Short mmCIF file of C-alpha atoms in Angstrom, two decimals:
data_model
loop_
_atom_site.label_atom_id
_atom_site.label_comp_id
_atom_site.label_asym_id
_atom_site.label_seq_id
_atom_site.Cartn_x
_atom_site.Cartn_y
_atom_site.Cartn_z
CA UNK A 162 -1.70 -31.45 4.09
CA UNK A 163 -4.72 -30.17 5.97
CA UNK A 164 -2.92 -27.07 7.18
CA UNK A 165 -1.91 -26.26 3.62
CA UNK A 166 -5.53 -26.34 2.41
CA UNK A 167 -6.54 -24.35 5.45
CA UNK A 168 -4.00 -21.60 4.73
CA UNK A 169 -5.06 -21.62 1.07
CA UNK A 170 -8.76 -21.09 1.82
CA UNK A 171 -8.00 -18.61 4.58
CA UNK A 172 -5.80 -16.43 2.38
CA UNK A 173 -8.40 -16.36 -0.41
CA UNK A 174 -11.47 -15.45 1.60
CA UNK A 175 -10.73 -14.35 5.15
CA UNK A 176 -7.35 -12.64 4.92
CA UNK A 177 -8.17 -11.30 1.48
CA UNK A 178 -5.39 -8.98 0.31
CA UNK A 179 -7.76 -6.25 -0.87
CA UNK A 180 -10.60 -6.35 1.64
CA UNK A 181 -8.74 -7.14 4.83
CA UNK A 182 -5.36 -5.45 4.24
CA UNK A 183 -5.96 -2.97 1.40
CA UNK A 184 -2.94 -4.24 -0.49
CA UNK A 185 -2.55 -3.58 -4.19
CA UNK A 186 -5.19 -0.88 -4.05
CA UNK A 187 -3.47 1.39 -6.57
CA UNK A 188 -3.64 -1.01 -9.48
CA UNK A 189 -6.94 -2.35 -8.14
CA UNK A 190 -8.51 1.08 -8.59
CA UNK A 191 -6.66 2.03 -11.76
CA UNK A 192 -7.12 -1.14 -13.83
CA UNK A 193 -10.62 -2.22 -12.80
CA UNK A 194 -12.53 -0.33 -15.49
CA UNK A 195 -13.15 -3.39 -17.71
CA UNK A 196 -13.38 -7.07 -16.85
CA UNK A 197 -11.00 -8.15 -19.62
CA UNK A 198 -7.95 -6.18 -18.51
CA UNK A 199 -8.58 -6.98 -14.88
CA UNK A 200 -8.59 -10.71 -15.62
CA UNK A 201 -5.19 -10.30 -17.30
CA UNK A 202 -3.71 -8.35 -14.41
CA UNK A 203 -5.26 -10.71 -11.87
CA UNK A 204 -3.69 -13.75 -13.54
CA UNK A 205 -0.30 -12.03 -13.65
CA UNK A 206 -0.54 -11.26 -9.92
CA UNK A 207 -1.46 -14.88 -9.07
CA UNK A 208 1.52 -16.04 -11.11
CA UNK A 209 4.06 -13.64 -9.61
CA UNK A 210 2.83 -14.12 -6.02
CA UNK A 211 2.96 -17.89 -6.48
CA UNK A 212 6.64 -17.63 -7.44
CA UNK A 213 7.97 -14.81 -5.26
CA UNK A 214 6.54 -15.95 -1.93
CA UNK A 215 8.27 -19.38 -1.96
CA UNK A 216 11.52 -17.84 -3.25
CA UNK A 217 11.45 -15.19 -0.53
CA UNK A 218 10.61 -17.95 1.94
CA UNK A 219 13.80 -19.81 1.04
CA UNK A 220 15.77 -16.58 1.17
CA UNK A 221 14.36 -15.76 4.60
CA UNK A 222 14.93 -19.27 5.89
CA UNK A 223 18.51 -19.75 4.70
CA UNK A 224 19.97 -16.25 4.61
CA UNK A 225 18.06 -13.58 6.48
CA UNK A 226 16.65 -15.09 9.67
CA UNK A 227 18.73 -14.80 12.86
CA UNK A 228 21.11 -17.76 12.77
CA UNK A 229 19.87 -18.83 9.35
CA UNK A 230 23.31 -19.22 7.88
CA UNK A 231 24.47 -22.07 10.11
CA UNK A 232 24.30 -24.34 7.05
CA UNK A 233 27.38 -22.49 5.79
CA UNK A 234 29.41 -22.73 8.97
CA UNK A 235 28.70 -22.90 12.67
CA UNK A 236 30.45 -19.56 13.25
CA UNK A 237 27.60 -17.71 11.58
CA UNK A 238 25.04 -18.75 14.20
CA UNK A 239 24.64 -15.26 15.67
CA UNK A 240 24.44 -13.37 12.38
CA UNK A 241 21.11 -11.58 12.04
CA UNK A 242 20.46 -10.09 8.63
CA UNK A 243 16.72 -9.61 9.03
CA UNK A 244 17.06 -5.82 8.77
CA UNK A 245 18.04 -6.39 5.13
CA UNK A 246 14.81 -8.20 4.32
CA UNK A 247 12.98 -5.23 2.72
CA UNK A 248 15.71 -4.57 0.22
CA UNK A 249 16.30 -8.27 -0.51
CA UNK A 250 12.60 -8.97 -1.02
CA UNK A 251 12.10 -6.05 -3.35
CA UNK A 252 15.17 -7.09 -5.33
CA UNK A 253 13.83 -10.64 -5.65
CA UNK A 254 10.44 -9.32 -6.74
CA UNK A 255 11.87 -6.93 -9.32
CA UNK A 256 14.11 -9.60 -10.82
CA UNK A 257 11.37 -12.27 -10.73
CA UNK A 258 8.99 -9.96 -12.55
CA UNK A 259 11.68 -9.33 -15.14
CA UNK A 260 12.27 -13.07 -15.48
CA UNK A 261 8.59 -13.91 -15.74
CA UNK A 262 8.23 -11.22 -18.37
CA UNK A 263 11.02 -12.71 -20.48
CA UNK A 264 9.71 -16.28 -20.13
CA UNK A 265 6.16 -15.30 -21.02
CA UNK A 266 7.37 -13.26 -23.97
CA UNK A 267 9.45 -16.16 -25.29
CA UNK A 268 6.99 -19.02 -24.89
CA UNK A 269 3.49 -17.53 -25.00
CA UNK A 270 3.57 -14.32 -27.03
CA UNK A 271 -0.25 -14.20 -27.10
CA UNK A 272 -0.50 -13.99 -23.31
CA UNK A 273 2.37 -11.50 -23.28
CA UNK A 274 0.65 -9.08 -25.61
CA UNK A 275 -2.62 -9.37 -23.73
CA UNK A 276 -0.93 -8.54 -20.40
CA UNK A 277 1.02 -5.69 -21.98
CA UNK A 278 2.14 -3.00 -19.58
CA UNK A 279 0.71 -4.72 -16.51
CA UNK A 280 3.50 -7.26 -16.13
CA UNK A 281 6.31 -4.78 -15.37
CA UNK A 282 3.96 -2.71 -13.20
CA UNK A 283 3.47 -5.66 -10.88
CA UNK A 284 6.92 -5.02 -9.41
CA UNK A 285 5.53 -2.02 -7.55
CA UNK A 286 2.22 -3.64 -6.59
CA UNK A 287 2.02 -3.61 -2.81
CA UNK A 288 0.21 -6.95 -2.78
CA UNK A 289 3.37 -8.71 -3.94
CA UNK A 290 5.72 -7.23 -1.36
CA UNK A 291 2.95 -7.53 1.21
CA UNK A 292 2.70 -11.25 0.51
CA UNK A 293 6.40 -11.73 1.23
CA UNK A 294 6.31 -9.58 4.36
CA UNK A 295 3.24 -11.38 5.76
CA UNK A 296 4.95 -14.68 5.01
CA UNK A 297 7.94 -13.51 7.05
CA UNK A 298 5.84 -12.16 9.90
CA UNK A 299 3.60 -15.23 10.21
CA UNK A 300 6.56 -17.62 10.17
CA UNK A 301 5.10 -20.37 8.01
CA UNK A 302 6.56 -23.75 8.87
CA UNK A 303 7.23 -25.21 5.43
CA UNK A 304 7.68 -24.12 1.86
CA UNK A 305 4.38 -25.86 1.04
CA UNK A 306 2.53 -23.55 3.43
CA UNK A 307 4.32 -20.51 2.03
CA UNK A 308 3.45 -21.49 -1.55
CA UNK A 309 -0.20 -22.10 -0.75
CA UNK A 310 -0.32 -18.74 1.04
CA UNK A 311 1.17 -17.02 -2.01
CA UNK A 312 -1.18 -18.67 -4.47
CA UNK A 313 -4.19 -18.17 -2.21
CA UNK A 314 -3.53 -14.45 -1.75
CA UNK A 315 -3.09 -14.10 -5.50
CA UNK A 316 -6.40 -15.81 -6.18
CA UNK A 317 -8.10 -13.66 -3.55
CA UNK A 318 -6.76 -10.55 -5.24
CA UNK A 319 -7.89 -11.90 -8.62
CA UNK A 320 -11.44 -12.47 -7.33
CA UNK A 321 -11.57 -8.98 -5.86
CA UNK A 322 -10.42 -7.14 -8.98
CA UNK A 323 -12.64 -9.15 -11.34
CA UNK A 324 -15.62 -8.59 -9.03
CA UNK A 325 -15.14 -4.83 -8.80
CA UNK A 326 -14.55 -4.58 -12.56
CA UNK A 327 -17.85 -6.36 -13.24
CA UNK A 328 -19.66 -4.02 -10.84
CA UNK A 329 -18.02 -0.93 -12.35
CA UNK A 330 -19.08 -1.98 -15.84
CA UNK A 331 -22.69 -2.08 -14.62
CA UNK A 332 -22.27 1.16 -12.65
CA UNK A 333 -21.78 3.16 -15.84
CA UNK A 334 -25.51 2.71 -16.45
CA UNK A 335 -26.62 3.90 -13.02
CA UNK A 336 -27.31 7.41 -11.85
CA UNK A 337 -24.64 8.19 -9.26
CA UNK A 338 -24.53 11.67 -7.60
CA UNK A 339 -21.98 13.78 -9.47
CA UNK A 340 -19.41 14.26 -6.67
CA UNK A 341 -19.44 10.54 -5.95
CA UNK A 342 -18.96 9.46 -9.53
CA UNK A 343 -15.88 7.44 -10.43
CA UNK A 344 -13.52 7.15 -7.50
CA UNK A 345 -15.91 7.77 -4.62
CA UNK A 346 -18.47 5.15 -5.52
CA UNK A 347 -15.69 2.64 -6.22
CA UNK A 348 -14.45 3.06 -2.67
CA UNK A 349 -17.89 2.60 -1.20
CA UNK A 350 -18.62 -0.46 -3.35
CA UNK A 351 -15.28 -1.95 -2.31
CA UNK A 352 -16.22 -1.37 1.31
CA UNK A 353 -19.53 -3.16 0.82
CA UNK A 354 -17.77 -6.05 -0.93
CA UNK A 355 -15.39 -6.21 2.03
CA UNK A 356 -18.31 -6.49 4.44
CA UNK A 357 -19.71 -9.30 2.28
CA UNK A 358 -16.37 -11.10 2.36
CA UNK A 359 -16.35 -10.86 6.13
CA UNK A 360 -19.13 -13.41 6.26
CA UNK A 361 -16.44 -16.01 5.51
CA UNK A 362 -14.80 -15.23 8.84
CA UNK A 363 -14.30 -18.19 11.11
CA UNK A 364 -14.34 -20.84 8.39
CA UNK A 365 -11.87 -23.59 9.23
CA UNK A 366 -11.21 -26.78 7.34
CA UNK B 218 20.33 31.58 -14.21
CA UNK B 219 20.16 35.31 -13.75
CA UNK B 220 18.21 35.83 -10.56
CA UNK B 221 17.98 33.57 -7.60
CA UNK B 222 14.46 32.65 -6.59
CA UNK B 223 13.59 33.37 -2.95
CA UNK B 224 13.31 30.21 -0.89
CA UNK B 225 9.66 30.71 -0.07
CA UNK B 226 8.41 32.26 -3.30
CA UNK B 227 4.73 31.87 -4.06
CA UNK B 228 5.54 29.13 -6.58
CA UNK B 229 7.36 27.16 -3.93
CA UNK B 230 4.62 27.70 -1.38
CA UNK B 231 2.14 26.31 -3.90
CA UNK B 232 4.17 23.10 -4.02
CA UNK B 233 3.70 22.82 -0.29
CA UNK B 234 0.00 23.68 -0.06
CA UNK B 235 -1.44 22.25 -3.28
CA UNK B 236 -1.28 18.61 -2.19
CA UNK B 237 -3.24 19.46 0.95
CA UNK B 238 -6.46 19.99 -0.95
CA UNK B 239 -6.91 20.29 -4.70
CA UNK B 240 -4.07 17.96 -5.60
CA UNK B 241 -4.30 15.63 -2.64
CA UNK B 242 -2.35 12.40 -3.19
CA UNK B 243 -5.10 10.15 -1.81
CA UNK B 244 -8.38 11.68 -2.85
CA UNK B 245 -7.34 13.24 -6.16
CA UNK B 246 -4.23 11.50 -7.48
CA UNK B 247 -5.43 8.15 -6.04
CA UNK B 248 -1.95 7.12 -4.96
CA UNK B 249 -0.73 5.37 -1.85
CA UNK B 250 -3.99 3.93 -0.67
CA UNK B 251 -2.33 0.56 -0.33
CA UNK B 252 -0.58 1.09 2.96
CA UNK B 253 -2.78 3.93 4.15
CA UNK B 254 -6.08 2.46 5.22
CA UNK B 255 -5.02 -0.46 7.34
CA UNK B 256 -3.33 1.76 9.93
CA UNK B 257 -6.26 4.08 10.57
CA UNK B 258 -8.14 2.23 13.31
CA UNK B 259 -6.45 4.43 15.92
CA UNK B 260 -5.07 7.95 15.65
CA UNK B 261 -1.62 7.24 17.05
CA UNK B 262 -0.40 4.67 14.51
CA UNK B 263 -1.94 6.72 11.72
CA UNK B 264 0.05 9.74 12.85
CA UNK B 265 3.30 7.77 13.11
CA UNK B 266 2.68 6.29 9.69
CA UNK B 267 2.05 9.74 8.20
CA UNK B 268 5.29 11.05 9.73
CA UNK B 269 7.28 8.08 8.41
CA UNK B 270 5.92 8.45 4.91
CA UNK B 271 6.59 12.20 4.93
CA UNK B 272 10.17 11.64 6.07
CA UNK B 273 10.86 8.95 3.48
CA UNK B 274 9.26 10.99 0.75
CA UNK B 275 11.10 14.23 1.57
CA UNK B 276 14.51 12.56 1.78
CA UNK B 277 14.09 10.34 -1.28
CA UNK B 278 12.85 13.33 -3.29
CA UNK B 279 15.98 15.28 -2.34
CA UNK B 280 18.35 12.39 -3.03
CA UNK B 281 16.82 11.56 -6.41
CA UNK B 282 16.76 15.23 -7.31
CA UNK B 283 20.49 15.53 -6.50
CA UNK B 284 21.25 12.45 -8.58
CA UNK B 285 18.83 13.25 -11.39
CA UNK B 286 21.50 14.07 -13.96
CA UNK B 287 23.62 11.00 -13.25
CA UNK B 288 20.95 8.27 -13.18
CA UNK B 289 20.63 6.49 -16.53
CA UNK B 290 16.96 6.49 -17.56
CA UNK B 291 16.83 2.76 -18.25
CA UNK B 292 17.62 1.68 -14.71
CA UNK B 293 15.99 4.54 -12.82
CA UNK B 294 13.24 2.37 -11.31
CA UNK B 295 15.78 0.07 -9.65
CA UNK B 296 17.79 3.04 -8.39
CA UNK B 297 14.64 4.60 -6.93
CA UNK B 298 13.60 1.35 -5.29
CA UNK B 299 17.03 0.91 -3.70
CA UNK B 300 17.05 4.46 -2.32
CA UNK B 301 13.49 4.19 -0.98
CA UNK B 302 14.18 0.76 0.50
CA UNK B 303 17.29 1.99 2.34
CA UNK B 304 15.37 4.96 3.78
CA UNK B 305 12.51 2.69 4.84
CA UNK B 306 14.96 0.35 6.60
CA UNK B 307 16.25 3.38 8.53
CA UNK B 308 12.72 4.44 9.49
CA UNK B 309 11.83 0.89 10.49
CA UNK B 310 14.87 0.56 12.74
CA UNK B 311 14.16 3.97 14.33
CA UNK B 312 10.53 3.03 15.02
CA UNK B 313 11.59 -0.29 16.53
CA UNK B 314 14.10 1.52 18.75
CA UNK B 315 11.88 4.34 20.04
CA UNK B 316 8.19 3.41 19.68
CA UNK B 317 8.25 -0.36 19.73
CA UNK B 318 4.52 -0.85 20.50
CA UNK B 319 3.37 1.26 17.58
CA UNK B 320 5.91 -0.38 15.30
CA UNK B 321 4.37 -3.73 16.25
CA UNK B 322 0.89 -2.41 15.43
CA UNK B 323 2.02 -1.11 12.05
CA UNK B 324 3.57 -4.55 11.35
CA UNK B 325 4.25 -5.05 7.66
CA UNK B 326 2.90 -1.67 6.66
CA UNK B 327 6.17 0.10 7.44
CA UNK B 328 7.87 -2.15 4.89
CA UNK B 329 5.11 -1.46 2.44
CA UNK B 330 6.10 2.22 2.34
CA UNK B 331 8.62 0.96 -0.26
CA UNK B 332 5.88 0.14 -2.72
CA UNK B 333 3.74 3.09 -1.73
CA UNK B 334 2.79 4.55 -5.06
CA UNK B 335 2.88 8.16 -3.81
CA UNK B 336 6.63 8.00 -3.31
CA UNK B 337 7.39 6.40 -6.67
CA UNK B 338 4.87 8.71 -8.29
CA UNK B 339 6.41 11.88 -6.89
CA UNK B 340 9.94 10.73 -7.71
CA UNK B 341 8.94 10.03 -11.30
CA UNK B 342 6.74 13.08 -11.76
CA UNK B 343 8.66 15.70 -9.80
CA UNK B 344 12.09 14.92 -8.38
CA UNK B 345 13.54 13.65 -11.68
CA UNK B 346 12.96 17.05 -13.27
CA UNK B 347 13.42 19.58 -10.49
CA UNK B 348 16.04 21.04 -8.16
CA UNK B 349 16.52 19.70 -4.62
CA UNK B 350 14.79 22.54 -2.76
CA UNK B 351 11.45 22.45 -4.65
CA UNK B 352 11.67 18.64 -4.46
CA UNK B 353 11.98 18.80 -0.69
CA UNK B 354 8.92 21.07 -0.47
CA UNK B 355 6.99 18.81 -2.83
CA UNK B 356 7.87 15.78 -0.74
CA UNK B 357 6.81 17.44 2.51
CA UNK B 358 3.63 18.81 0.93
CA UNK B 359 2.54 15.46 -0.45
CA UNK B 360 3.45 13.71 2.78
CA UNK B 361 1.33 16.20 4.69
CA UNK B 362 -1.57 15.81 2.26
CA UNK B 363 -1.41 12.06 2.75
CA UNK B 364 -1.08 12.48 6.51
CA UNK B 365 -4.10 14.79 6.81
CA UNK B 366 -6.41 12.28 5.13
CA UNK B 367 -4.96 9.48 7.25
CA UNK B 368 -5.53 11.38 10.50
CA UNK B 369 -9.06 12.47 9.49
CA UNK B 370 -10.02 8.86 8.76
CA UNK B 371 -8.41 7.71 11.99
CA UNK B 372 -10.22 10.35 14.07
CA UNK B 373 -13.59 9.37 12.60
CA UNK B 374 -12.97 5.67 13.03
CA UNK B 375 -11.58 5.91 16.54
CA UNK B 376 -14.25 8.34 17.75
CA UNK B 377 -17.16 6.22 16.57
CA UNK B 378 -15.49 2.86 16.93
CA UNK B 379 -13.94 3.19 20.39
CA UNK B 380 -15.24 6.52 21.72
CA UNK B 381 -11.71 7.88 22.13
CA UNK B 382 -9.29 10.10 20.23
CA UNK B 383 -5.59 9.24 20.49
CA UNK B 384 -6.41 7.18 23.58
CA UNK B 385 -8.35 9.90 25.47
CA UNK B 386 -11.98 9.22 26.32
CA UNK B 387 -14.11 11.70 24.34
CA UNK B 388 -17.61 10.27 24.65
CA UNK B 389 -18.51 10.71 28.34
CA UNK B 390 -19.42 7.78 30.54
CA UNK B 391 -22.95 9.17 31.05
CA UNK B 392 -23.70 8.49 27.37
CA UNK B 393 -22.85 4.85 27.89
CA UNK B 394 -25.05 4.78 30.99
CA UNK B 395 -27.95 5.88 28.80
CA UNK B 396 -27.31 2.95 26.51
CA UNK B 397 -24.95 4.43 23.89
CA UNK B 398 -22.91 1.68 22.26
CA UNK B 399 -19.70 2.03 20.31
CA UNK B 400 -20.14 1.32 16.63
CA UNK B 401 -18.13 -1.87 16.21
CA UNK B 402 -18.47 -1.67 12.45
CA UNK B 403 -16.06 1.29 12.39
CA UNK B 404 -13.19 -0.83 13.62
CA UNK B 405 -13.59 -3.33 10.81
CA UNK B 406 -11.38 -2.82 7.74
CA UNK B 407 -14.15 -2.27 5.14
CA UNK B 408 -15.40 0.85 6.91
CA UNK B 409 -12.11 2.62 6.16
CA UNK B 410 -12.99 2.36 2.49
CA UNK B 411 -16.47 3.74 3.05
CA UNK B 412 -15.07 6.63 5.11
CA UNK B 413 -12.62 7.49 2.31
CA UNK B 414 -15.49 7.32 -0.16
CA UNK B 415 -17.45 9.80 1.94
CA UNK B 416 -14.44 12.14 2.31
CA UNK B 417 -14.04 12.12 -1.48
CA UNK B 418 -17.76 12.85 -1.78
CA UNK B 419 -17.57 15.86 0.53
CA UNK B 420 -14.41 17.20 -1.11
CA UNK B 421 -15.79 16.89 -4.63
CA UNK B 422 -19.13 18.38 -3.68
CA UNK B 423 -17.24 21.49 -2.51
CA UNK B 424 -14.77 21.56 -5.40
CA UNK B 425 -16.67 21.05 -8.63
CA UNK B 426 -13.50 20.96 -10.78
CA UNK B 427 -12.55 17.57 -9.38
CA UNK B 428 -15.75 15.81 -10.36
CA UNK B 429 -15.55 13.04 -12.91
CA UNK B 430 -18.01 13.08 -15.76
#
């Protein structure tokens, strides 16, 4: 249990998707103009990461890993399908996003209309695929760990995008040098936020 | 078609050179930052990454451009993802076979070329509506534009962070004897963002058309 909480906290603050690995930067920069839309996108990312990472974990554990398919028959012990993982993961993500979109549309139309275009766009958000690939590389021991990693990274991403959106809303009132306006200052502010997040380094539960 | 266009007409050359500066994928189109910044601590991995992205982009542009009249519009995203993913698997296997150390350093970022927005963006914006040859040039041009920024960032970060460029000692030992210390901040991930911010600043100060109001 303790390791699960530890992974959760670590993936929110220390291994933050945006500040430590620059994942999901495209939508992070494009959608962070207002706080409202960024909250919507952030929630969608938390949701999709929380589903795809455990699903990809099962896929990795029972199909892709070297010798993973021994539960089918002992002859398959030396089958190594790990080179297929990119294409399998992206397929899982694309179909999961589609599924989530349909479920949300059916049961909570209000949330669906507020997320709008962002739901389908999540399929090509690097943070999602990055979550699955990090999960594979770090070899989490149980599905509980993988799930808490997925949720934690999603929440970290959510915090980052809501934070930068709030700062950008205030920035419209400040006098920024013309060449730095817009994109440039956003990069620098993100860098400063990253340095602030680094103060969490070394926290262990 | 009445007259065949020469292979390197000025229009085609523009496709190749435009992305290097005024239409740069990173600093102007704001695409592909995701997998770009994490690999720029050292010059070598940045260079390998730039080459891989250029290769994937050039080939996927050509393939999509060849298939552009047969792909149904509704499922084009899936088709593009499958083509990109297959090319990335090839690149990943090649890197693992020939430059294993660098492939270990790049870790998940090779896989993340799949969701690199530059590639999807160029496929959508260019390859779906153009012939294979201009698409190839466009792919190489954008890959090079991406690569240049990557290498510039990597040079700055490695020079100030470790005192070397591509592994060679640049700052002489006598500097260190006088008490010069490497700037450890440069190695940390957030500084990549600040360096990109400064590059954008310099570029936009020179090119007033790019400034945002």
